[in-house]
Amino acid sequence: MKQGIFPGSFDPVTCGHLDLIERAAKLTEHLTVAVLYNAAKGGGFFTVEERVAMLEEVTSHLPNVNVECFSGLLVDYAQIKQADVIIRGVRSAKDLENEMPMAQINKQLGKGLDTIFLITAPQYAAISSSAVRELALFNRIGEQMVPNFVEIQIQNKIKIKG
Ligand code: PNS
């Protein structure tokens, strides 16, 4: 596989995401981590620019990975990138249920563009960005939930937001 895309919201990137990105990078010649810029969803906890910067920092040891943001349909972005494959992580059967229609529509609209699913490593199965955001408000982020760099950014953000 040549060009892969690993899309998501990454608000913020977790250790589970990072593990998946590292594994996806081994499967592809080049992997673009693509952060969805969704104007309709509002600002989020971190801005898209902050999410991209954190992802760049935590993936800096991966020479074949770059980070970008995109808006609109993933299938259109994948076409611009001339991607061979989309890679997504699944933590559970529920995740797969949600992912399947997206993968099928992307395959249809993307003229055969496939999605590959990687099963989340067991130690990260319960971790999500939304859980991290909630725990952060109570200063209860656990070990192995987010990279250290991200935890510092979360603490700084909470200080600023008050
Ligand atoms: O990290 P997330 O929030 O689970 O990522 C979801 C994402 C960004 C991969 C998905 O919402 C997406 O691809 N959005 C772009 C719009 C799009 O193409 N939607 C699919 C319609 S079938």
Short mmCIF file of N, CA and C and ligand atoms in Angstrom, two decimals:
data_model
loop_
_atom_site.label_atom_id
_atom_site.label_comp_id
_atom_site.label_asym_id
_atom_site.label_seq_id
_atom_site.Cartn_x
_atom_site.Cartn_y
_atom_site.Cartn_z
N MET A 1 0.84 -1.21 0.00
CA MET A 1 0.00 0.00 0.00
C MET A 1 0.86 1.24 0.00
N LYS A 2 0.47 2.20 -0.81
CA LYS A 2 1.33 3.38 -0.91
C LYS A 2 0.85 4.49 0.02
N GLN A 3 -0.14 5.24 -0.47
CA GLN A 3 -0.58 6.41 0.29
C GLN A 3 -1.81 6.07 1.15
N GLY A 4 -1.67 6.20 2.46
CA GLY A 4 -2.79 5.95 3.36
C GLY A 4 -3.25 7.24 4.02
N ILE A 5 -4.52 7.24 4.40
CA ILE A 5 -5.06 8.38 5.16
C ILE A 5 -5.65 7.84 6.46
N PHE A 6 -5.28 8.47 7.57
CA PHE A 6 -5.84 8.11 8.87
C PHE A 6 -6.64 9.33 9.35
N PRO A 7 -7.95 9.34 9.09
CA PRO A 7 -8.74 10.54 9.41
C PRO A 7 -9.36 10.48 10.80
N GLY A 8 -9.71 11.65 11.32
CA GLY A 8 -10.40 11.68 12.61
C GLY A 8 -10.55 13.10 13.10
N SER A 9 -11.15 13.20 14.30
CA SER A 9 -11.33 14.52 14.93
C SER A 9 -10.14 14.85 15.83
N PHE A 10 -9.63 13.85 16.52
CA PHE A 10 -8.42 14.00 17.34
C PHE A 10 -8.50 15.18 18.32
N ASP A 11 -9.57 15.24 19.08
CA ASP A 11 -9.77 16.38 20.00
C ASP A 11 -9.79 15.93 21.46
N PRO A 12 -8.64 15.49 22.02
CA PRO A 12 -7.30 15.49 21.44
C PRO A 12 -6.88 14.08 21.02
N VAL A 13 -5.68 14.00 20.41
CA VAL A 13 -5.09 12.69 20.08
C VAL A 13 -4.83 11.93 21.38
N THR A 14 -5.19 10.64 21.39
CA THR A 14 -4.98 9.79 22.58
C THR A 14 -3.85 8.79 22.31
N CYS A 15 -3.48 8.06 23.37
CA CYS A 15 -2.48 6.99 23.18
C CYS A 15 -3.02 5.90 22.26
N GLY A 16 -4.34 5.70 22.30
CA GLY A 16 -4.95 4.72 21.40
C GLY A 16 -4.77 5.13 19.94
N HIS A 17 -5.03 6.43 19.66
CA HIS A 17 -4.80 6.93 18.29
C HIS A 17 -3.35 6.74 17.89
N LEU A 18 -2.46 7.12 18.80
CA LEU A 18 -1.03 7.09 18.45
C LEU A 18 -0.58 5.66 18.13
N ASP A 19 -1.05 4.71 18.92
CA ASP A 19 -0.72 3.30 18.66
C ASP A 19 -1.21 2.89 17.27
N LEU A 20 -2.42 3.31 16.93
CA LEU A 20 -2.98 2.97 15.61
C LEU A 20 -2.19 3.64 14.49
N ILE A 21 -1.80 4.90 14.71
CA ILE A 21 -1.03 5.63 13.68
C ILE A 21 0.31 4.93 13.46
N GLU A 22 0.95 4.53 14.54
CA GLU A 22 2.25 3.83 14.41
C GLU A 22 2.08 2.54 13.62
N ARG A 23 1.00 1.82 13.90
CA ARG A 23 0.77 0.55 13.18
C ARG A 23 0.39 0.82 11.73
N ALA A 24 -0.43 1.85 11.49
CA ALA A 24 -0.83 2.18 10.11
C ALA A 24 0.39 2.64 9.30
N ALA A 25 1.31 3.34 9.96
CA ALA A 25 2.51 3.84 9.26
C ALA A 25 3.38 2.68 8.78
N LYS A 26 3.31 1.56 9.50
CA LYS A 26 4.10 0.39 9.08
C LYS A 26 3.47 -0.30 7.87
N LEU A 27 2.18 -0.08 7.68
CA LEU A 27 1.47 -0.74 6.58
C LEU A 27 1.51 0.06 5.29
N THR A 28 1.95 1.31 5.38
CA THR A 28 1.89 2.20 4.21
C THR A 28 3.27 2.79 3.92
N GLU A 29 3.42 3.18 2.65
CA GLU A 29 4.66 3.90 2.33
C GLU A 29 4.61 5.30 2.93
N HIS A 30 3.45 5.92 2.81
CA HIS A 30 3.26 7.25 3.40
C HIS A 30 1.85 7.34 3.99
N LEU A 31 1.78 7.93 5.17
CA LEU A 31 0.48 8.05 5.85
C LEU A 31 0.22 9.52 6.17
N THR A 32 -0.96 9.99 5.78
CA THR A 32 -1.37 11.33 6.18
C THR A 32 -2.43 11.20 7.28
N VAL A 33 -2.12 11.79 8.42
CA VAL A 33 -3.12 11.88 9.48
C VAL A 33 -3.94 13.14 9.18
N ALA A 34 -5.24 12.96 9.00
CA ALA A 34 -6.07 14.06 8.51
C ALA A 34 -7.10 14.45 9.57
N VAL A 35 -7.01 15.69 10.02
CA VAL A 35 -7.91 16.19 11.07
C VAL A 35 -9.10 16.87 10.40
N LEU A 36 -10.29 16.42 10.74
CA LEU A 36 -11.49 17.02 10.14
C LEU A 36 -11.70 18.43 10.67
N TYR A 37 -11.81 19.36 9.74
CA TYR A 37 -12.19 20.72 10.10
C TYR A 37 -13.68 20.83 9.86
N ASN A 38 -14.46 20.84 10.92
CA ASN A 38 -15.91 20.81 10.78
C ASN A 38 -16.49 22.10 11.36
N ALA A 39 -16.73 23.08 10.47
CA ALA A 39 -17.22 24.39 10.92
C ALA A 39 -18.54 24.22 11.66
N ALA A 40 -19.37 23.26 11.22
CA ALA A 40 -20.70 23.08 11.82
C ALA A 40 -20.60 22.60 13.26
N LYS A 41 -19.51 21.89 13.60
CA LYS A 41 -19.36 21.32 14.94
C LYS A 41 -18.89 22.35 15.96
N GLY A 42 -18.57 23.56 15.48
CA GLY A 42 -18.06 24.59 16.40
C GLY A 42 -16.60 24.37 16.69
N GLY A 43 -16.10 25.08 17.69
CA GLY A 43 -14.66 25.11 17.94
C GLY A 43 -14.06 23.83 18.46
N GLY A 44 -14.79 23.06 19.28
CA GLY A 44 -14.19 21.91 19.94
C GLY A 44 -13.39 22.34 21.16
N PHE A 45 -12.74 21.40 21.81
CA PHE A 45 -11.92 21.72 22.98
C PHE A 45 -10.63 22.39 22.52
N PHE A 46 -9.95 21.73 21.58
CA PHE A 46 -8.78 22.34 20.94
C PHE A 46 -9.18 22.81 19.54
N THR A 47 -8.55 23.87 19.07
CA THR A 47 -8.77 24.28 17.69
C THR A 47 -8.13 23.23 16.76
N VAL A 48 -8.54 23.25 15.52
CA VAL A 48 -7.96 22.30 14.56
C VAL A 48 -6.46 22.52 14.44
N GLU A 49 -6.05 23.79 14.48
CA GLU A 49 -4.61 24.10 14.37
C GLU A 49 -3.85 23.50 15.57
N GLU A 50 -4.44 23.59 16.75
CA GLU A 50 -3.80 23.01 17.95
C GLU A 50 -3.72 21.49 17.85
N ARG A 51 -4.78 20.88 17.32
CA ARG A 51 -4.80 19.41 17.18
C ARG A 51 -3.72 18.96 16.20
N VAL A 52 -3.61 19.72 15.10
CA VAL A 52 -2.58 19.38 14.10
C VAL A 52 -1.20 19.50 14.73
N ALA A 53 -0.97 20.58 15.49
CA ALA A 53 0.34 20.81 16.11
C ALA A 53 0.66 19.68 17.11
N MET A 54 -0.32 19.25 17.89
CA MET A 54 -0.07 18.16 18.85
C MET A 54 0.22 16.85 18.12
N LEU A 55 -0.53 16.61 17.06
CA LEU A 55 -0.28 15.38 16.28
C LEU A 55 1.11 15.41 15.66
N GLU A 56 1.51 16.58 15.17
CA GLU A 56 2.85 16.69 14.56
C GLU A 56 3.92 16.36 15.60
N GLU A 57 3.70 16.87 16.81
CA GLU A 57 4.68 16.62 17.88
C GLU A 57 4.76 15.13 18.22
N VAL A 58 3.61 14.50 18.42
CA VAL A 58 3.62 13.11 18.92
C VAL A 58 3.91 12.09 17.83
N THR A 59 3.88 12.53 16.56
CA THR A 59 4.23 11.60 15.47
C THR A 59 5.59 11.95 14.86
N SER A 60 6.34 12.83 15.53
CA SER A 60 7.59 13.33 14.92
C SER A 60 8.64 12.22 14.76
N HIS A 61 8.44 11.08 15.48
CA HIS A 61 9.39 9.96 15.33
C HIS A 61 9.04 9.07 14.14
N LEU A 62 7.98 9.40 13.43
CA LEU A 62 7.54 8.56 12.31
C LEU A 62 7.85 9.26 10.99
N PRO A 63 8.92 8.86 10.29
CA PRO A 63 9.39 9.62 9.13
C PRO A 63 8.42 9.62 7.94
N ASN A 64 7.53 8.63 7.86
CA ASN A 64 6.62 8.57 6.70
C ASN A 64 5.22 9.08 7.02
N VAL A 65 5.12 9.88 8.09
CA VAL A 65 3.80 10.40 8.49
C VAL A 65 3.79 11.92 8.42
N ASN A 66 2.74 12.49 7.84
CA ASN A 66 2.53 13.93 7.97
C ASN A 66 1.10 14.19 8.45
N VAL A 67 0.86 15.41 8.88
CA VAL A 67 -0.44 15.75 9.47
C VAL A 67 -1.03 16.93 8.70
N GLU A 68 -2.30 16.82 8.37
CA GLU A 68 -2.99 17.91 7.66
C GLU A 68 -4.39 18.04 8.23
N CYS A 69 -5.10 19.09 7.83
CA CYS A 69 -6.53 19.12 8.12
C CYS A 69 -7.29 19.11 6.80
N PHE A 70 -8.54 18.71 6.89
CA PHE A 70 -9.37 18.70 5.68
C PHE A 70 -10.79 19.11 6.07
N SER A 71 -11.54 19.58 5.07
CA SER A 71 -12.95 19.85 5.31
C SER A 71 -13.73 19.21 4.17
N GLY A 72 -15.02 19.10 4.34
CA GLY A 72 -15.84 18.45 3.30
C GLY A 72 -15.81 16.95 3.45
N LEU A 73 -16.03 16.26 2.33
CA LEU A 73 -16.12 14.80 2.37
C LEU A 73 -14.73 14.16 2.35
N LEU A 74 -14.60 13.13 3.16
CA LEU A 74 -13.32 12.39 3.21
C LEU A 74 -12.98 11.81 1.84
N VAL A 75 -14.00 11.34 1.13
CA VAL A 75 -13.74 10.69 -0.16
C VAL A 75 -13.14 11.70 -1.16
N ASP A 76 -13.59 12.95 -1.09
CA ASP A 76 -13.04 13.98 -2.00
C ASP A 76 -11.60 14.31 -1.63
N TYR A 77 -11.37 14.40 -0.32
CA TYR A 77 -10.00 14.67 0.15
C TYR A 77 -9.07 13.51 -0.25
N ALA A 78 -9.57 12.29 -0.10
CA ALA A 78 -8.76 11.11 -0.45
C ALA A 78 -8.39 11.13 -1.93
N GLN A 79 -9.33 11.61 -2.75
CA GLN A 79 -9.07 11.67 -4.18
C GLN A 79 -7.97 12.70 -4.48
N ILE A 80 -8.07 13.87 -3.81
CA ILE A 80 -7.04 14.91 -4.01
C ILE A 80 -5.67 14.37 -3.59
N LYS A 81 -5.65 13.61 -2.51
CA LYS A 81 -4.39 13.06 -2.00
C LYS A 81 -3.92 11.84 -2.79
N GLN A 82 -4.76 11.40 -3.73
CA GLN A 82 -4.48 10.17 -4.49
C GLN A 82 -4.20 9.00 -3.54
N ALA A 83 -5.06 8.91 -2.53
CA ALA A 83 -4.88 7.88 -1.50
C ALA A 83 -5.28 6.51 -2.04
N ASP A 84 -4.56 5.50 -1.60
CA ASP A 84 -4.88 4.12 -1.96
C ASP A 84 -5.82 3.50 -0.93
N VAL A 85 -5.76 4.01 0.30
CA VAL A 85 -6.55 3.38 1.35
C VAL A 85 -6.79 4.36 2.51
N ILE A 86 -7.95 4.18 3.15
CA ILE A 86 -8.26 4.90 4.40
C ILE A 86 -8.05 3.88 5.52
N ILE A 87 -7.48 4.31 6.61
CA ILE A 87 -7.29 3.41 7.75
C ILE A 87 -7.98 4.00 8.97
N ARG A 88 -8.80 3.17 9.62
CA ARG A 88 -9.52 3.59 10.83
C ARG A 88 -9.34 2.55 11.92
N GLY A 89 -9.40 2.99 13.16
CA GLY A 89 -9.33 2.06 14.28
C GLY A 89 -10.74 1.71 14.75
N VAL A 90 -10.91 0.49 15.22
CA VAL A 90 -12.19 0.11 15.84
C VAL A 90 -11.93 -0.49 17.22
N ARG A 91 -12.68 0.02 18.20
CA ARG A 91 -12.51 -0.44 19.58
C ARG A 91 -13.50 -1.52 19.94
N SER A 92 -14.59 -1.61 19.17
CA SER A 92 -15.70 -2.48 19.58
C SER A 92 -16.58 -2.79 18.38
N ALA A 93 -17.52 -3.72 18.60
CA ALA A 93 -18.49 -4.04 17.55
C ALA A 93 -19.34 -2.81 17.22
N LYS A 94 -19.59 -1.99 18.26
CA LYS A 94 -20.39 -0.77 18.04
C LYS A 94 -19.65 0.19 17.10
N ASP A 95 -18.35 0.32 17.34
CA ASP A 95 -17.54 1.16 16.44
C ASP A 95 -17.66 0.66 15.01
N LEU A 96 -17.53 -0.67 14.85
CA LEU A 96 -17.55 -1.24 13.51
C LEU A 96 -18.91 -1.00 12.84
N GLU A 97 -19.97 -1.11 13.66
CA GLU A 97 -21.31 -0.86 13.14
C GLU A 97 -21.42 0.58 12.59
N ASN A 98 -20.83 1.52 13.33
CA ASN A 98 -20.85 2.92 12.87
C ASN A 98 -19.97 3.13 11.65
N GLU A 99 -18.86 2.42 11.61
CA GLU A 99 -17.86 2.64 10.55
C GLU A 99 -18.26 2.01 9.22
N MET A 100 -18.99 0.88 9.29
CA MET A 100 -19.25 0.13 8.06
C MET A 100 -19.98 0.94 6.98
N PRO A 101 -21.09 1.63 7.33
CA PRO A 101 -21.75 2.39 6.27
C PRO A 101 -20.85 3.47 5.67
N MET A 102 -20.03 4.11 6.53
CA MET A 102 -19.11 5.15 6.00
C MET A 102 -18.12 4.53 5.02
N ALA A 103 -17.59 3.36 5.41
CA ALA A 103 -16.61 2.69 4.55
C ALA A 103 -17.27 2.27 3.24
N GLN A 104 -18.52 1.81 3.34
CA GLN A 104 -19.20 1.34 2.13
C GLN A 104 -19.53 2.51 1.20
N ILE A 105 -19.96 3.64 1.80
CA ILE A 105 -20.26 4.82 0.96
C ILE A 105 -18.97 5.36 0.35
N ASN A 106 -17.91 5.40 1.16
CA ASN A 106 -16.63 5.89 0.63
C ASN A 106 -16.11 4.99 -0.49
N LYS A 107 -16.39 3.68 -0.37
CA LYS A 107 -15.96 2.76 -1.43
C LYS A 107 -16.75 3.00 -2.71
N GLN A 108 -18.04 3.27 -2.53
CA GLN A 108 -18.88 3.50 -3.71
C GLN A 108 -18.52 4.83 -4.38
N LEU A 109 -18.48 5.91 -3.58
CA LEU A 109 -18.18 7.22 -4.15
C LEU A 109 -16.73 7.34 -4.59
N GLY A 110 -15.87 6.61 -3.89
CA GLY A 110 -14.43 6.70 -4.18
C GLY A 110 -13.97 5.70 -5.22
N LYS A 111 -14.94 5.15 -5.94
CA LYS A 111 -14.61 4.21 -7.03
C LYS A 111 -13.64 3.12 -6.57
N GLY A 112 -14.05 2.45 -5.48
CA GLY A 112 -13.27 1.31 -5.03
C GLY A 112 -12.31 1.63 -3.90
N LEU A 113 -12.30 2.87 -3.43
CA LEU A 113 -11.41 3.25 -2.32
C LEU A 113 -11.75 2.41 -1.08
N ASP A 114 -10.80 1.64 -0.64
CA ASP A 114 -11.05 0.74 0.49
C ASP A 114 -10.70 1.38 1.83
N THR A 115 -11.39 0.91 2.87
CA THR A 115 -11.05 1.27 4.25
C THR A 115 -10.54 0.02 4.95
N ILE A 116 -9.41 0.16 5.60
CA ILE A 116 -8.88 -0.95 6.40
C ILE A 116 -9.09 -0.62 7.87
N PHE A 117 -9.58 -1.60 8.61
CA PHE A 117 -9.81 -1.40 10.04
C PHE A 117 -8.74 -2.10 10.86
N LEU A 118 -8.17 -1.35 11.78
CA LEU A 118 -7.23 -1.93 12.74
C LEU A 118 -7.95 -2.02 14.08
N ILE A 119 -7.81 -3.17 14.73
CA ILE A 119 -8.44 -3.34 16.04
C ILE A 119 -7.57 -2.64 17.09
N THR A 120 -8.22 -1.79 17.87
CA THR A 120 -7.51 -1.07 18.93
C THR A 120 -6.86 -2.06 19.90
N ALA A 121 -5.65 -1.74 20.32
CA ALA A 121 -4.97 -2.60 21.31
C ALA A 121 -5.81 -2.62 22.60
N PRO A 122 -5.87 -3.78 23.28
CA PRO A 122 -6.78 -3.92 24.43
C PRO A 122 -6.59 -2.85 25.50
N GLN A 123 -5.34 -2.44 25.73
CA GLN A 123 -5.11 -1.47 26.81
C GLN A 123 -5.68 -0.08 26.49
N TYR A 124 -6.05 0.12 25.21
CA TYR A 124 -6.60 1.44 24.83
C TYR A 124 -8.09 1.37 24.48
N ALA A 125 -8.70 0.20 24.68
CA ALA A 125 -10.06 -0.01 24.16
C ALA A 125 -11.09 0.92 24.80
N ALA A 126 -10.83 1.35 26.04
CA ALA A 126 -11.84 2.18 26.73
C ALA A 126 -11.55 3.68 26.57
N ILE A 127 -10.47 4.00 25.89
CA ILE A 127 -10.06 5.42 25.83
C ILE A 127 -10.67 6.09 24.61
N SER A 128 -11.25 7.26 24.84
CA SER A 128 -11.76 8.07 23.73
C SER A 128 -11.41 9.52 24.02
N SER A 129 -11.40 10.33 22.98
CA SER A 129 -11.12 11.76 23.18
C SER A 129 -12.17 12.39 24.08
N SER A 130 -13.43 11.96 23.91
CA SER A 130 -14.49 12.58 24.72
C SER A 130 -14.31 12.22 26.21
N ALA A 131 -13.91 10.96 26.50
CA ALA A 131 -13.66 10.59 27.90
C ALA A 131 -12.50 11.40 28.46
N VAL A 132 -11.46 11.57 27.66
CA VAL A 132 -10.29 12.35 28.10
C VAL A 132 -10.70 13.79 28.41
N ARG A 133 -11.53 14.37 27.56
CA ARG A 133 -11.96 15.77 27.79
C ARG A 133 -12.73 15.88 29.09
N GLU A 134 -13.59 14.90 29.36
CA GLU A 134 -14.39 14.94 30.58
C GLU A 134 -13.51 14.75 31.82
N LEU A 135 -12.60 13.75 31.75
CA LEU A 135 -11.71 13.50 32.89
C LEU A 135 -10.81 14.70 33.16
N ALA A 136 -10.44 15.38 32.09
CA ALA A 136 -9.53 16.52 32.21
C ALA A 136 -10.13 17.61 33.10
N LEU A 137 -11.44 17.77 33.01
CA LEU A 137 -12.10 18.82 33.80
C LEU A 137 -11.95 18.56 35.30
N PHE A 138 -11.75 17.28 35.66
CA PHE A 138 -11.60 16.90 37.07
C PHE A 138 -10.16 16.55 37.41
N ASN A 139 -9.27 16.88 36.47
CA ASN A 139 -7.84 16.60 36.67
C ASN A 139 -7.59 15.13 36.95
N ARG A 140 -8.31 14.25 36.26
CA ARG A 140 -8.23 12.81 36.54
C ARG A 140 -7.81 12.01 35.31
N ILE A 141 -7.04 12.60 34.42
CA ILE A 141 -6.55 11.83 33.27
C ILE A 141 -5.56 10.79 33.78
N GLY A 142 -5.79 9.52 33.40
CA GLY A 142 -4.94 8.43 33.89
C GLY A 142 -3.70 8.26 33.03
N GLU A 143 -2.79 7.40 33.55
CA GLU A 143 -1.59 7.08 32.78
C GLU A 143 -1.99 6.34 31.52
N GLN A 144 -1.21 6.50 30.48
CA GLN A 144 -1.43 5.76 29.23
C GLN A 144 -2.73 6.15 28.53
N MET A 145 -3.27 7.33 28.87
CA MET A 145 -4.48 7.77 28.14
C MET A 145 -4.10 8.70 27.00
N VAL A 146 -3.25 9.68 27.32
CA VAL A 146 -2.77 10.60 26.27
C VAL A 146 -1.25 10.71 26.41
N PRO A 147 -0.56 11.02 25.30
CA PRO A 147 0.89 11.26 25.41
C PRO A 147 1.15 12.42 26.38
N ASN A 148 2.33 12.38 27.04
CA ASN A 148 2.65 13.41 28.05
C ASN A 148 2.52 14.82 27.49
N PHE A 149 3.00 15.00 26.27
CA PHE A 149 2.94 16.33 25.64
C PHE A 149 1.48 16.82 25.56
N VAL A 150 0.59 15.90 25.23
CA VAL A 150 -0.82 16.27 25.09
C VAL A 150 -1.42 16.60 26.46
N GLU A 151 -1.02 15.84 27.47
CA GLU A 151 -1.54 16.11 28.82
C GLU A 151 -1.16 17.52 29.26
N ILE A 152 0.05 17.94 28.94
CA ILE A 152 0.49 19.30 29.32
C ILE A 152 -0.36 20.35 28.58
N GLN A 153 -0.63 20.07 27.29
CA GLN A 153 -1.45 21.01 26.51
C GLN A 153 -2.87 21.09 27.08
N ILE A 154 -3.38 19.95 27.56
CA ILE A 154 -4.72 19.94 28.15
C ILE A 154 -4.73 20.80 29.43
N GLN A 155 -3.70 20.60 30.26
CA GLN A 155 -3.64 21.38 31.50
C GLN A 155 -3.55 22.88 31.20
N ASN A 156 -2.74 23.23 30.21
CA ASN A 156 -2.62 24.65 29.83
C ASN A 156 -3.95 25.19 29.34
N LYS A 157 -4.64 24.39 28.54
CA LYS A 157 -5.92 24.83 27.97
C LYS A 157 -6.95 25.06 29.07
N ILE A 158 -6.96 24.17 30.06
CA ILE A 158 -7.93 24.31 31.16
C ILE A 158 -7.63 25.57 31.96
N LYS A 159 -6.34 25.86 32.16
CA LYS A 159 -5.96 27.10 32.88
C LYS A 159 -6.48 28.32 32.12
N ILE A 160 -6.34 28.29 30.79
CA ILE A 160 -6.75 29.44 29.98
C ILE A 160 -8.27 29.58 29.99
N LYS A 161 -8.95 28.40 29.82
CA LYS A 161 -10.42 28.45 29.76
C LYS A 161 -11.02 28.75 31.13
N GLY A 162 -10.27 28.41 32.20
CA GLY A 162 -10.71 28.72 33.56
C GLY A 162 -11.66 27.73 34.14
O1 PNS B 1 -12.56 10.77 15.07
P1 PNS B 1 -13.94 10.69 14.47
O2 PNS B 1 -14.77 11.87 14.91
O3 PNS B 1 -14.59 9.37 14.73
O4 PNS B 1 -13.72 10.83 12.88
C1 PNS B 1 -14.82 10.79 12.01
C2 PNS B 1 -14.41 11.19 10.57
C3 PNS B 1 -13.69 12.53 10.58
C4 PNS B 1 -13.49 10.14 10.00
C5 PNS B 1 -15.71 11.24 9.73
O5 PNS B 1 -16.67 12.01 10.41
C6 PNS B 1 -15.50 11.83 8.34
O6 PNS B 1 -14.88 11.22 7.49
N1 PNS B 1 -16.03 13.06 8.12
C7 PNS B 1 -15.88 13.78 6.88
C8 PNS B 1 -17.22 13.90 6.15
C9 PNS B 1 -17.52 12.59 5.46
O7 PNS B 1 -16.87 12.21 4.52
N2 PNS B 1 -18.54 11.88 5.98
C10 PNS B 1 -18.85 10.54 5.57
C11 PNS B 1 -20.19 10.46 4.93
S1 PNS B 1 -20.49 8.76 4.53
#
